[in-house]
Tab-separated table of C-alpha atoms and ligand atoms in Angstrom:
chain	number	residue	atom	x	y	z
A	1013	MET	CA	-24.935	-4.763	-18.998
A	1014	ASP	CA	-25.948	-4.540	-15.348
A	1015	LEU	CA	-25.471	-0.900	-14.381
A	1016	ASN	CA	-25.546	-1.545	-10.630
A	1017	TYR	CA	-22.426	-1.843	-8.544
A	1018	THR	CA	-22.054	-5.128	-6.668
A	1019	PRO	CA	-21.936	-5.065	-2.827
A	1020	GLU	CA	-18.194	-5.865	-3.120
A	1021	ASP	CA	-17.698	-2.847	-5.398
A	1022	GLU	CA	-19.598	-0.638	-2.955
A	1023	ALA	CA	-17.491	-1.925	-0.025
A	1024	PHE	CA	-14.328	-1.317	-2.047
A	1025	ARG	CA	-15.528	2.201	-2.856
A	1026	SER	CA	-16.153	3.099	0.763
A	1027	ARG	CA	-12.666	1.834	1.755
A	1028	ILE	CA	-11.118	3.981	-0.979
A	1029	ARG	CA	-13.228	6.998	-0.049
A	1030	SER	CA	-12.127	6.896	3.566
A	1031	TRP	CA	-8.484	6.499	2.495
A	1032	PHE	CA	-8.714	9.705	0.459
A	1033	GLU	CA	-10.523	11.491	3.294
A	1034	GLN	CA	-7.564	10.669	5.532
A	1035	HIS	CA	-4.839	11.374	2.989
A	1036	ARG	CA	-5.766	14.663	1.376
A	1037	PRO	CA	-2.396	16.239	0.502
A	1038	LYS	CA	-1.598	19.917	0.613
A	1039	PRO	CA	-1.497	20.899	-3.069
A	1040	PRO	CA	1.817	19.482	-4.323
A	1041	GLU	CA	3.639	22.226	-6.182
A	1042	THR	CA	7.276	21.277	-6.656
A	1043	LEU	CA	8.448	18.302	-8.687
A	1044	ALA	CA	9.693	16.639	-5.497
A	1045	GLU	CA	6.262	17.047	-3.873
A	1046	ARG	CA	4.482	15.642	-6.914
A	1047	LYS	CA	6.833	12.640	-6.956
A	1048	ALA	CA	6.294	12.110	-3.222
A	1049	TRP	CA	2.500	12.169	-3.741
A	1050	GLN	CA	2.766	9.509	-6.462
A	1051	ARG	CA	4.839	7.384	-4.112
A	1052	THR	CA	2.152	7.695	-1.440
A	1053	LEU	CA	-0.450	6.610	-3.994
A	1054	TYR	CA	1.760	3.721	-5.089
A	1055	GLU	CA	2.275	2.495	-1.536
A	1056	ALA	CA	-1.502	2.570	-1.077
A	1057	GLY	CA	-1.832	0.336	-4.159
A	1058	PHE	CA	-3.356	2.963	-6.470
A	1059	VAL	CA	-0.626	3.218	-9.134
A	1060	GLY	CA	-0.337	0.673	-11.926
A	1061	MET	CA	-3.355	-1.065	-10.390
A	1062	GLY	CA	-4.144	-3.100	-13.482
A	1063	TRP	CA	-0.561	-4.298	-13.976
A	1064	PRO	CA	0.343	-7.869	-13.009
A	1065	ARG	CA	1.471	-8.307	-9.396
A	1066	GLU	CA	4.895	-9.572	-10.446
A	1067	TYR	CA	5.586	-6.104	-11.902
A	1068	GLY	CA	4.413	-4.147	-8.875
A	1069	GLY	CA	0.730	-3.865	-9.829
A	1070	GLN	CA	-2.393	-5.234	-8.141
A	1071	SER	CA	-3.880	-7.195	-11.087
A	1072	ALA	CA	-6.959	-5.089	-10.266
A	1073	ARG	CA	-10.174	-5.355	-12.272
A	1074	PRO	CA	-11.097	-2.459	-14.587
A	1075	MET	CA	-14.041	-1.704	-12.265
A	1076	GLU	CA	-11.714	-1.327	-9.268
A	1077	GLN	CA	-9.452	0.954	-11.281
A	1078	ALA	CA	-12.446	3.022	-12.345
A	1079	ILE	CA	-13.652	3.312	-8.741
A	1080	VAL	CA	-10.252	4.544	-7.558
A	1081	ALA	CA	-10.103	7.063	-10.437
A	1082	GLU	CA	-13.614	8.284	-9.578
A	1083	GLU	CA	-12.810	8.611	-5.883
A	1084	MET	CA	-9.626	10.528	-6.673
A	1085	ALA	CA	-11.651	12.913	-8.804
A	1086	LEU	CA	-14.231	13.268	-6.030
A	1087	ALA	CA	-11.526	13.975	-3.450
A	1088	ASN	CA	-10.062	16.419	-5.969
A	1089	VAL	CA	-6.518	15.218	-5.422
A	1090	PRO	CA	-3.906	15.241	-8.175
A	1091	GLY	CA	-3.118	12.103	-10.141
A	1092	PRO	CA	0.334	10.537	-10.348
A	1093	ILE	CA	2.875	12.755	-12.099
A	1094	ASN	CA	4.352	9.906	-14.159
A	1095	SER	CA	1.213	9.623	-16.283
A	1096	LEU	CA	2.936	8.555	-19.508
A	1097	GLY	CA	5.197	6.102	-17.719
A	1098	ILE	CA	2.165	4.475	-16.115
A	1099	GLY	CA	-0.258	4.753	-19.034
A	1100	ILE	CA	2.054	3.843	-21.880
A	1101	VAL	CA	5.644	2.915	-21.072
A	1102	GLY	CA	5.072	0.351	-18.316
A	1103	PRO	CA	2.386	-1.585	-20.224
A	1104	THR	CA	4.572	-1.584	-23.365
A	1105	LEU	CA	7.576	-2.921	-21.448
A	1106	ILE	CA	5.439	-5.559	-19.746
A	1107	VAL	CA	4.240	-6.826	-23.131
A	1108	HIS	CA	7.261	-6.263	-25.368
A	1109	GLY	CA	10.286	-5.580	-23.125
A	1110	THR	CA	13.156	-7.971	-22.421
A	1111	GLU	CA	13.448	-9.360	-18.877
A	1112	GLN	CA	16.408	-7.045	-18.309
A	1113	GLN	CA	14.419	-3.991	-19.433
A	1114	LYS	CA	11.525	-4.950	-17.170
A	1115	GLN	CA	13.790	-5.394	-14.143
A	1116	ARG	CA	15.568	-2.126	-14.792
A	1117	TYR	CA	12.758	0.282	-15.674
A	1118	ILE	CA	9.380	-0.802	-14.359
A	1119	ARG	CA	9.628	-0.164	-10.627
A	1120	PRO	CA	11.033	3.396	-10.845
A	1121	ILE	CA	8.071	4.244	-13.112
A	1122	LEU	CA	5.666	3.258	-10.338
A	1123	THR	CA	7.575	5.035	-7.582
A	1124	ALA	CA	8.135	8.169	-9.736
A	1125	ASP	CA	11.876	7.891	-9.190
A	1126	GLU	CA	12.190	8.174	-12.984
A	1127	ILE	CA	9.818	10.321	-15.022
A	1128	TRP	CA	9.056	9.353	-18.615
A	1129	CYS	CA	7.936	11.192	-21.720
A	1130	GLN	CA	6.666	10.106	-25.140
A	1131	LEU	CA	8.827	11.161	-28.092
A	1132	TYR	CA	6.513	10.499	-31.061
A	1133	SER	CA	5.218	13.708	-32.687
A	1134	GLU	CA	7.374	15.847	-34.934
A	1135	PRO	CA	6.737	19.196	-36.637
A	1136	ASP	CA	5.634	17.356	-39.818
A	1137	ALA	CA	4.443	14.135	-38.257
A	1138	GLY	CA	1.479	14.414	-35.897
A	1139	SER	CA	-1.656	12.875	-37.378
A	1140	ASP	CA	0.613	11.450	-40.055
A	1141	LEU	CA	2.882	9.931	-37.435
A	1142	ALA	CA	4.312	7.330	-39.800
A	1143	GLY	CA	5.914	10.208	-41.736
A	1144	LEU	CA	8.372	10.847	-38.899
A	1145	LYS	CA	11.901	11.783	-39.932
A	1146	THR	CA	14.045	11.428	-36.798
A	1147	ARG	CA	16.791	8.982	-37.773
A	1148	ALA	CA	18.501	6.266	-35.748
A	1149	VAL	CA	21.522	4.801	-37.517
A	1150	ARG	CA	23.167	1.661	-36.165
A	1151	GLN	CA	26.942	1.897	-35.673
A	1152	ASN	CA	29.181	-0.372	-33.612
A	1153	GLY	CA	26.650	-1.690	-31.111
A	1154	GLU	CA	24.727	1.562	-30.674
A	1155	TYR	CA	22.334	3.840	-32.525
A	1156	ILE	CA	23.134	7.448	-33.406
A	1157	VAL	CA	19.981	9.555	-33.245
A	1158	ASN	CA	19.411	12.868	-35.041
A	1159	GLY	CA	16.191	14.832	-35.456
A	1160	GLN	CA	13.473	16.682	-33.583
A	1161	LYS	CA	10.322	15.945	-31.601
A	1162	VAL	CA	7.608	18.355	-30.496
A	1163	TRP	CA	4.694	18.565	-28.021
A	1164	THR	CA	6.580	16.325	-25.624
A	1165	SER	CA	4.458	16.308	-22.461
A	1166	LEU	CA	6.609	16.227	-19.306
A	1167	GLY	CA	9.659	16.751	-21.564
A	1168	PRO	CA	11.109	19.434	-19.262
A	1169	VAL	CA	11.231	17.052	-16.267
A	1170	ALA	CA	11.642	13.657	-17.933
A	1171	ASP	CA	14.530	11.284	-17.193
A	1172	TYR	CA	13.667	8.854	-20.000
A	1173	GLY	CA	11.619	8.919	-23.167
A	1174	ILE	CA	10.148	6.306	-25.456
A	1175	LEU	CA	11.354	7.288	-28.879
A	1176	LEU	CA	10.062	6.435	-32.331
A	1177	ALA	CA	12.821	6.845	-34.917
A	1178	ARG	CA	13.385	5.767	-38.497
A	1179	THR	CA	15.970	3.009	-38.799
A	1180	ASP	CA	15.305	2.143	-42.455
A	1181	PRO	CA	14.355	4.892	-44.931
A	1182	ASP	CA	14.203	2.432	-47.884
A	1183	VAL	CA	11.120	0.411	-46.925
A	1184	PRO	CA	7.446	1.527	-46.807
A	1185	LYS	CA	7.184	4.200	-44.124
A	1186	HIS	CA	5.333	2.133	-41.494
A	1187	LYS	CA	7.952	-0.621	-41.715
A	1188	GLY	CA	11.137	1.395	-41.220
A	1189	ILE	CA	10.421	2.683	-37.703
A	1190	SER	CA	11.919	1.359	-34.451
A	1191	TYR	CA	11.114	1.926	-30.799
A	1192	PHE	CA	13.772	2.947	-28.287
A	1193	ILE	CA	14.324	3.820	-24.669
A	1194	LEU	CA	16.189	7.126	-24.635
A	1195	ASP	CA	18.010	8.582	-21.644
A	1196	MET	CA	16.964	12.240	-21.663
A	1197	HIS	CA	20.197	13.184	-19.862
A	1198	SER	CA	22.373	11.829	-22.718
A	1199	PRO	CA	24.797	14.263	-24.374
A	1200	GLY	CA	23.198	15.768	-27.506
A	1201	VAL	CA	19.625	15.890	-26.124
A	1202	GLU	CA	18.329	19.450	-25.906
A	1203	VAL	CA	14.957	20.109	-24.293
A	1204	ARG	CA	13.336	23.469	-25.011
A	1205	PRO	CA	10.175	24.048	-22.937
A	1206	LEU	CA	7.156	25.391	-24.841
A	1207	LYS	CA	4.985	27.984	-23.137
A	1208	GLN	CA	1.281	27.225	-23.552
A	1209	ILE	CA	-1.717	29.574	-23.533
A	1210	THR	CA	-2.344	28.469	-19.941
A	1211	GLY	CA	1.015	30.029	-18.989
A	1212	ASN	CA	2.475	26.643	-18.016
A	1213	SER	CA	5.301	24.873	-19.781
A	1214	GLU	CA	4.520	21.174	-19.439
A	1215	PHE	CA	5.576	20.562	-23.030
A	1216	ALA	CA	8.824	20.774	-24.869
A	1217	GLU	CA	10.510	20.557	-28.196
A	1218	VAL	CA	13.290	17.989	-28.012
A	1219	PHE	CA	16.302	18.068	-30.336
A	1220	PHE	CA	18.737	15.195	-30.905
A	1221	ASP	CA	22.240	15.912	-32.110
A	1222	ASN	CA	24.223	12.686	-32.563
A	1223	VAL	CA	22.716	11.138	-29.436
A	1224	ARG	CA	24.140	7.686	-28.700
A	1225	VAL	CA	21.598	5.066	-27.701
A	1226	PRO	CA	22.901	1.615	-26.673
A	1227	ALA	CA	21.588	-1.146	-28.981
A	1228	GLU	CA	20.032	-2.967	-25.997
A	1229	ASN	CA	17.695	0.013	-25.558
A	1230	ILE	CA	15.598	-1.014	-28.530
A	1231	ILE	CA	12.178	-2.408	-27.554
A	1232	GLY	CA	11.095	-5.321	-29.750
A	1233	GLN	CA	12.876	-5.823	-33.064
A	1234	GLU	CA	14.297	-3.261	-35.472
A	1235	GLY	CA	11.464	-2.146	-37.793
A	1236	GLN	CA	8.761	-3.209	-35.328
A	1237	GLY	CA	8.268	0.292	-33.897
A	1238	TRP	CA	5.013	1.033	-35.696
A	1239	GLU	CA	3.387	-2.138	-34.426
A	1240	LEU	CA	4.495	-1.345	-30.866
A	1241	ALA	CA	3.318	2.254	-31.146
A	1242	GLN	CA	-0.150	0.996	-32.038
A	1243	THR	CA	-0.230	-1.028	-28.814
A	1244	THR	CA	0.872	1.969	-26.786
A	1245	LEU	CA	-1.668	4.265	-28.416
A	1246	GLY	CA	-4.232	1.655	-27.489
A	1247	PHE	CA	-3.282	1.976	-23.811
A	1248	GLU	CA	-3.591	5.751	-24.072
A	1249	ARG	CA	-7.356	5.812	-24.646
A	1250	GLY	CA	-10.434	4.886	-22.687
A	1251	GLY	CA	-10.484	3.802	-19.065
A	1252	SER	CA	-10.730	6.998	-17.053
A	1253	VAL	CA	-14.056	8.208	-18.443
A	1254	LEU	CA	-15.975	7.923	-15.191
A	1255	ALA	CA	-13.425	10.111	-13.412
A	1256	ARG	CA	-14.155	12.766	-16.029
A	1257	VAL	CA	-17.842	12.498	-15.191
A	1258	THR	CA	-17.087	13.090	-11.509
A	1259	ARG	CA	-14.961	16.148	-12.284
A	1260	HIS	CA	-17.616	17.596	-14.601
A	1261	GLN	CA	-20.281	17.076	-11.962
A	1262	ALA	CA	-18.188	18.785	-9.265
A	1263	ASN	CA	-17.519	21.761	-11.533
A	1264	LEU	CA	-21.140	21.988	-12.575
A	1265	ARG	CA	-22.293	21.905	-8.948
A	1266	ARG	CA	-19.866	24.698	-8.186
A	1267	LEU	CA	-21.106	26.660	-11.212
A	1268	ALA	CA	-24.679	26.309	-9.953
A	1269	GLU	CA	-23.574	27.590	-6.510
A	1270	VAL	CA	-21.891	30.571	-8.153
A	1271	CYS	CA	-25.078	31.215	-10.160
A	1272	GLY	CA	-26.875	31.429	-6.818
A	1273	THR	CA	-24.639	34.355	-5.797
A	1274	LEU	CA	-24.287	36.243	-9.075
A	1275	SER	CA	-27.286	38.240	-10.156
A	1276	ARG	CA	-28.370	40.183	-13.207
A	1277	ASN	CA	-30.874	43.054	-12.867
A	1278	GLY	CA	-31.332	42.076	-9.244
A	1279	VAL	CA	-32.309	38.476	-10.055
A	1280	PRO	CA	-29.952	35.611	-9.085
A	1281	LEU	CA	-28.717	33.858	-12.223
A	1282	LEU	CA	-29.983	30.584	-10.837
A	1283	GLU	CA	-33.534	31.897	-11.213
A	1284	ASP	CA	-33.022	32.921	-14.842
A	1285	PRO	CA	-34.888	30.333	-16.997
A	1286	LEU	CA	-32.287	30.484	-19.744
A	1287	ILE	CA	-29.409	29.824	-17.343
A	1288	ARG	CA	-31.383	26.992	-15.703
A	1289	GLN	CA	-31.950	25.405	-19.107
A	1290	ARG	CA	-28.282	25.641	-20.010
A	1291	LEU	CA	-27.180	24.144	-16.686
A	1292	GLY	CA	-29.795	21.404	-17.008
A	1293	ARG	CA	-28.705	20.565	-20.499
A	1294	MET	CA	-25.081	20.326	-19.416
A	1295	ALA	CA	-26.043	18.029	-16.523
A	1296	VAL	CA	-27.759	15.747	-19.053
A	1297	GLU	CA	-24.727	15.780	-21.337
A	1298	VAL	CA	-22.535	14.753	-18.412
A	1299	GLU	CA	-24.924	11.851	-17.721
A	1300	VAL	CA	-24.581	10.772	-21.363
A	1301	LEU	CA	-20.826	10.723	-20.813
A	1302	ARG	CA	-21.378	8.430	-17.834
A	1303	TYR	CA	-23.164	5.866	-20.020
A	1304	THR	CA	-20.450	6.081	-22.657
A	1305	GLY	CA	-18.032	5.320	-19.830
A	1306	TYR	CA	-20.122	2.349	-18.681
A	1307	ARG	CA	-20.092	0.940	-22.215
A	1308	ILE	CA	-16.288	0.981	-22.297
A	1309	LEU	CA	-15.987	-0.284	-18.737
A	1310	GLY	CA	-18.423	-3.089	-19.557
A	1311	LYS	CA	-16.191	-4.259	-22.398
A	1312	LEU	CA	-13.049	-4.018	-20.293
A	1313	GLU	CA	-14.706	-5.991	-17.482
A	1314	LYS	CA	-15.477	-8.776	-19.945
A	1315	GLY	CA	-11.830	-8.883	-20.921
A	1316	GLN	CA	-12.497	-7.282	-24.311
A	1317	ARG	CA	-10.606	-4.323	-25.725
A	1318	PRO	CA	-12.719	-1.308	-26.613
A	1319	GLY	CA	-12.451	-0.860	-30.362
A	1320	SER	CA	-13.636	2.034	-32.466
A	1321	GLU	CA	-16.155	3.018	-29.778
A	1322	SER	CA	-13.259	4.515	-27.847
A	1323	SER	CA	-13.083	7.048	-30.714
A	1324	VAL	CA	-16.755	7.898	-30.136
A	1325	ASP	CA	-15.928	8.334	-26.465
A	1326	LYS	CA	-12.887	10.512	-27.159
A	1327	LEU	CA	-14.868	12.726	-29.524
A	1328	TYR	CA	-17.683	13.070	-27.032
A	1329	TYR	CA	-15.651	13.813	-23.895
A	1330	SER	CA	-13.376	16.337	-25.558
A	1331	GLU	CA	-16.190	18.237	-27.288
A	1332	LEU	CA	-18.270	18.094	-24.108
A	1333	ASP	CA	-15.412	19.587	-22.114
A	1334	LYS	CA	-15.186	22.473	-24.586
A	1335	ARG	CA	-18.948	23.071	-24.430
A	1336	HIS	CA	-18.871	22.930	-20.628
A	1337	GLN	CA	-16.024	25.428	-20.300
A	1338	GLU	CA	-17.593	27.743	-22.895
A	1339	LEU	CA	-20.820	27.713	-20.881
A	1340	VAL	CA	-18.842	28.697	-17.771
A	1341	GLN	CA	-17.295	31.625	-19.655
A	1342	GLU	CA	-20.649	32.767	-21.041
A	1343	ILE	CA	-22.182	32.779	-17.580
A	1344	LEU	CA	-19.288	34.276	-15.633
A	1345	GLY	CA	-18.209	36.803	-18.250
A	1346	PRO	CA	-15.004	38.616	-17.241
A	1347	TYR	CA	-14.931	36.814	-13.869
A	1348	GLY	CA	-14.320	33.589	-15.767
A	1349	GLN	CA	-11.065	34.921	-17.139
A	1350	LEU	CA	-9.420	35.880	-13.846
A	1351	GLU	CA	-6.588	33.623	-12.687
A	1352	HIS	CA	-6.256	35.438	-9.341
A	1353	GLY	CA	-8.276	37.737	-7.153
A	1354	LEU	CA	-11.760	36.280	-7.632
A	1355	PRO	CA	-14.005	36.837	-4.596
A	1356	PRO	CA	-14.393	33.503	-2.756
A	1357	GLU	CA	-18.088	33.211	-3.642
A	1358	LEU	CA	-17.149	33.099	-7.336
A	1359	ASP	CA	-13.935	31.111	-7.112
A	1360	LEU	CA	-13.906	27.563	-8.513
A	1361	ASN	CA	-11.726	26.369	-5.649
A	1362	ALA	CA	-13.344	28.108	-2.717
A	1363	ALA	CA	-15.934	25.384	-2.139
A	1364	PRO	CA	-15.022	23.307	0.928
A	1365	THR	CA	-14.661	20.122	-1.105
A	1366	ARG	CA	-12.104	21.609	-3.451
A	1367	GLY	CA	-8.569	21.663	-2.104
A	1368	HIS	CA	-6.375	22.427	-5.102
A	1369	ASP	CA	-6.833	22.227	-8.791
A	1370	SER	CA	-7.284	24.948	-11.271
A	1371	THR	CA	-9.310	28.002	-12.137
A	1372	TRP	CA	-12.253	28.570	-14.473
A	1373	ALA	CA	-9.841	30.351	-16.819
A	1374	PHE	CA	-7.320	27.491	-16.830
A	1375	ASN	CA	-10.017	24.890	-17.466
A	1376	PHE	CA	-11.334	26.886	-20.414
A	1377	LEU	CA	-7.898	27.205	-22.021
A	1378	TRP	CA	-6.967	23.584	-21.317
A	1379	SER	CA	-10.206	22.244	-22.819
A	1380	ARG	CA	-8.833	22.925	-26.318
A	1381	ALA	CA	-6.093	20.324	-25.777
A	1382	GLY	CA	-8.435	17.344	-25.539
A	1383	THR	CA	-9.537	17.750	-29.130
A	1384	ILE	CA	-5.941	17.381	-30.333
A	1385	TYR	CA	-4.015	14.881	-28.210
A	1386	SER	CA	-4.324	11.097	-28.601
A	1387	GLY	CA	-5.340	11.623	-32.218
A	1388	SER	CA	-7.165	14.826	-33.217
A	1389	ASN	CA	-10.949	14.848	-33.406
A	1390	GLU	CA	-10.935	14.990	-37.199
A	1391	ILE	CA	-8.964	11.737	-37.182
A	1392	GLN	CA	-11.434	10.259	-34.672
A	1393	LYS	CA	-14.293	11.246	-37.000
A	1394	ASN	CA	-12.557	9.443	-39.843
A	1395	ILE	CA	-12.268	6.330	-37.673
A	1396	VAL	CA	-15.928	6.520	-36.647
A	1397	GLY	CA	-16.990	7.120	-40.265
A	1398	GLU	CA	-14.981	4.267	-41.693
A	1399	ARG	CA	-15.055	1.652	-38.943
A	1400	VAL	CA	-18.309	2.274	-37.124
A	1401	LEU	CA	-20.525	3.673	-39.900
A	1402	LYS	CA	-18.664	1.717	-42.628
A	1403	LEU	CA	-18.472	4.733	-44.926
A	1404	PRO	CA	-16.003	4.592	-47.832
A	1405	ARG	CA	-12.403	5.200	-46.833
A	1406	GLU	CA	-11.052	8.718	-47.383
A	1407	PRO	CA	-8.754	8.987	-50.409
A	1408	ARG	CA	-5.601	9.719	-48.360
A	1409	ALA	CA	-6.056	6.560	-46.362
A	1410	ASP	CA	-2.423	6.355	-45.302
A	1411	ARG	CA	-2.833	9.527	-43.214
A	1412	VAL	CA	-5.887	8.242	-41.416
A	1413	ALA	CA	-4.203	4.978	-40.561
A	1414	SER	CA	-1.510	6.788	-38.681
A	1415	ARG	CA	-2.977	7.783	-35.298
A	1416	GLU	CA	-5.498	5.008	-34.949
A	1417	ALA	CA	-5.436	2.644	-32.037
B	2463	LIG	C1	-2.043	18.421	-24.777
B	2463	LIG	C2	-1.212	17.689	-25.773
B	2463	LIG	C3	-0.275	16.778	-25.347
B	2463	LIG	C4	0.520	16.104	-26.270
B	2463	LIG	N1	1.504	15.277	-25.796
B	2463	LIG	C5	2.294	14.632	-26.684
B	2463	LIG	C6	3.377	13.809	-26.220
B	2463	LIG	O1	3.621	13.688	-25.009
B	2463	LIG	N2	4.149	13.190	-27.132
B	2463	LIG	C7	3.928	13.302	-28.453
B	2463	LIG	O2	4.644	12.675	-29.221
B	2463	LIG	N3	2.937	14.108	-28.952
B	2463	LIG	C8	2.124	14.788	-28.075
B	2463	LIG	N4	1.125	15.613	-28.545
B	2463	LIG	C9	1.012	15.848	-29.978
B	2463	LIG	C10	-0.249	15.250	-30.594
B	2463	LIG	O3	-0.176	13.864	-30.672
B	2463	LIG	C11	-0.413	15.899	-31.984
B	2463	LIG	O4	-0.616	17.279	-31.779
B	2463	LIG	C12	-1.587	15.326	-32.740
B	2463	LIG	O5	-1.327	14.009	-33.123
B	2463	LIG	C13	-1.933	16.175	-33.992
B	2463	LIG	O6	-0.799	16.360	-34.769
B	2463	LIG	P1	-0.341	17.818	-35.245
B	2463	LIG	O7	-0.352	18.729	-34.057
B	2463	LIG	O8	0.928	17.658	-35.990
B	2463	LIG	O9	-1.472	18.314	-36.207
B	2463	LIG	P2	-1.655	17.898	-37.754
B	2463	LIG	O10	-1.558	16.430	-37.897
B	2463	LIG	O11	-0.741	18.724	-38.569
B	2463	LIG	O12	-3.143	18.333	-37.997
B	2463	LIG	C14	-3.515	19.688	-38.245
B	2463	LIG	C15	-5.026	19.708	-38.481
B	2463	LIG	O13	-5.352	18.912	-39.636
B	2463	LIG	C16	-6.296	17.903	-39.293
B	2463	LIG	N5	-6.011	16.674	-40.047
B	2463	LIG	C17	-4.814	16.042	-40.167
B	2463	LIG	N6	-4.935	14.935	-40.919
B	2463	LIG	C18	-6.249	14.830	-41.272
B	2463	LIG	C19	-7.016	13.882	-42.033
B	2463	LIG	N7	-6.438	12.800	-42.573
B	2463	LIG	N8	-8.351	14.101	-42.171
B	2463	LIG	C20	-8.944	15.202	-41.594
B	2463	LIG	N9	-8.263	16.138	-40.887
B	2463	LIG	C21	-6.938	15.959	-40.709
B	2463	LIG	C22	-6.094	17.682	-37.801
B	2463	LIG	O14	-7.253	17.171	-37.185
B	2463	LIG	C23	-5.795	19.094	-37.312
B	2463	LIG	O15	-6.977	19.822	-37.128
B	2463	LIG	C24	0.334	16.320	-27.646
B	2463	LIG	C25	-0.626	17.248	-28.079
B	2463	LIG	C26	-1.380	17.929	-27.159
B	2463	LIG	C27	-2.391	18.940	-27.645
């Protein structure tokens, strides 16, 4: 592929860059502020960019989407809060929803008037998602739902969820699952926030006790849920790789600045050959990530869907993030673990370009998550082994099939 940006892409980039220079928000903290920021992004045309115009999108090319994501990362502004609504729910409704469902639900996803969550994983059904046990039983024009979900991102603030539930326990497990829109404010829905090691509670366990879901809230046909979930998992991966590169570069630049201030035995860390080697190596690894991103973007630009190579990408970016954050901790020592009170010369956010965001400590703790969500890295390795390297399938093939996209 041609790795150069076209003059049109460069012109687009400079328009986007100046927009973000003029619209840097104060760090949105409350839910209302985060929703308002998404609305600002939407009105500027940066939310649901790839969606068709008739559904509120811009029909934007993957390259334009990637440029906006990169510029957002460079400006260090937060993304839209309704990430699952935009990344998964909207695209699923556009492809599989009825006209009525599209009219009702799509616009409030873009404007953040309604926040969505993804109700897939259960205590005994994560990698083996098809083993889910939450039941939906049809009775008099509605479904009665009982069961439990876990690791529901945005669960504590969600208005709606996309729910996978078993409608037929008597057929092979992949065939008895259906896909529903669930109103999170329905009687019988209990959301229990989960506190994470970062101290935040963005996740929840969600319990269903005889929750009534109108029959028209099914997406697709009864029993088609597995097929639909595969489409949605497909939307979940790939795409934003170049924005990751930008964030890694910004953090690495800041780490190098901090190494210029910190010294050991009177010598600035930046002059220590070992530290220089480690920083240099990380810079190279981030460049490798860039080319992985170009490979995916190249496919998307040609109208192709990235296949198993998105598993290679997922493995690489999540392991790279862990290595990067571990390097930060090794270099900063105890300073790297402080959430508050770091002197400005050591603080991740004190650089003039960094308005909000997180801390070294938060980034380190959060980096574990990437190896688990969207299909754990062991599952990705199975996919790479079987589909890319064409190794024999693992004996428990039904488990591996579960979280693939
Ligand atoms: C940050 C984050 C956000 C998430 N958000 C959501 C959400 O919004 N909605 C939602 O539904 N879920 C969400 N999840 C859940 C996520 O999808 C699951 O955690 C994931 O699929 C793994 O399932 P599990 O936790 O049950 O682990 P398990 O499947 O029990 O796996 C445990 C360990 O065994 C390994 N393993 C399992 N099967 C195999 C195999 N066949 N071969 C080799 N190794 C194997 C796994 O890699 C893992 O190391 C989120 C998770 C995280 C970390």
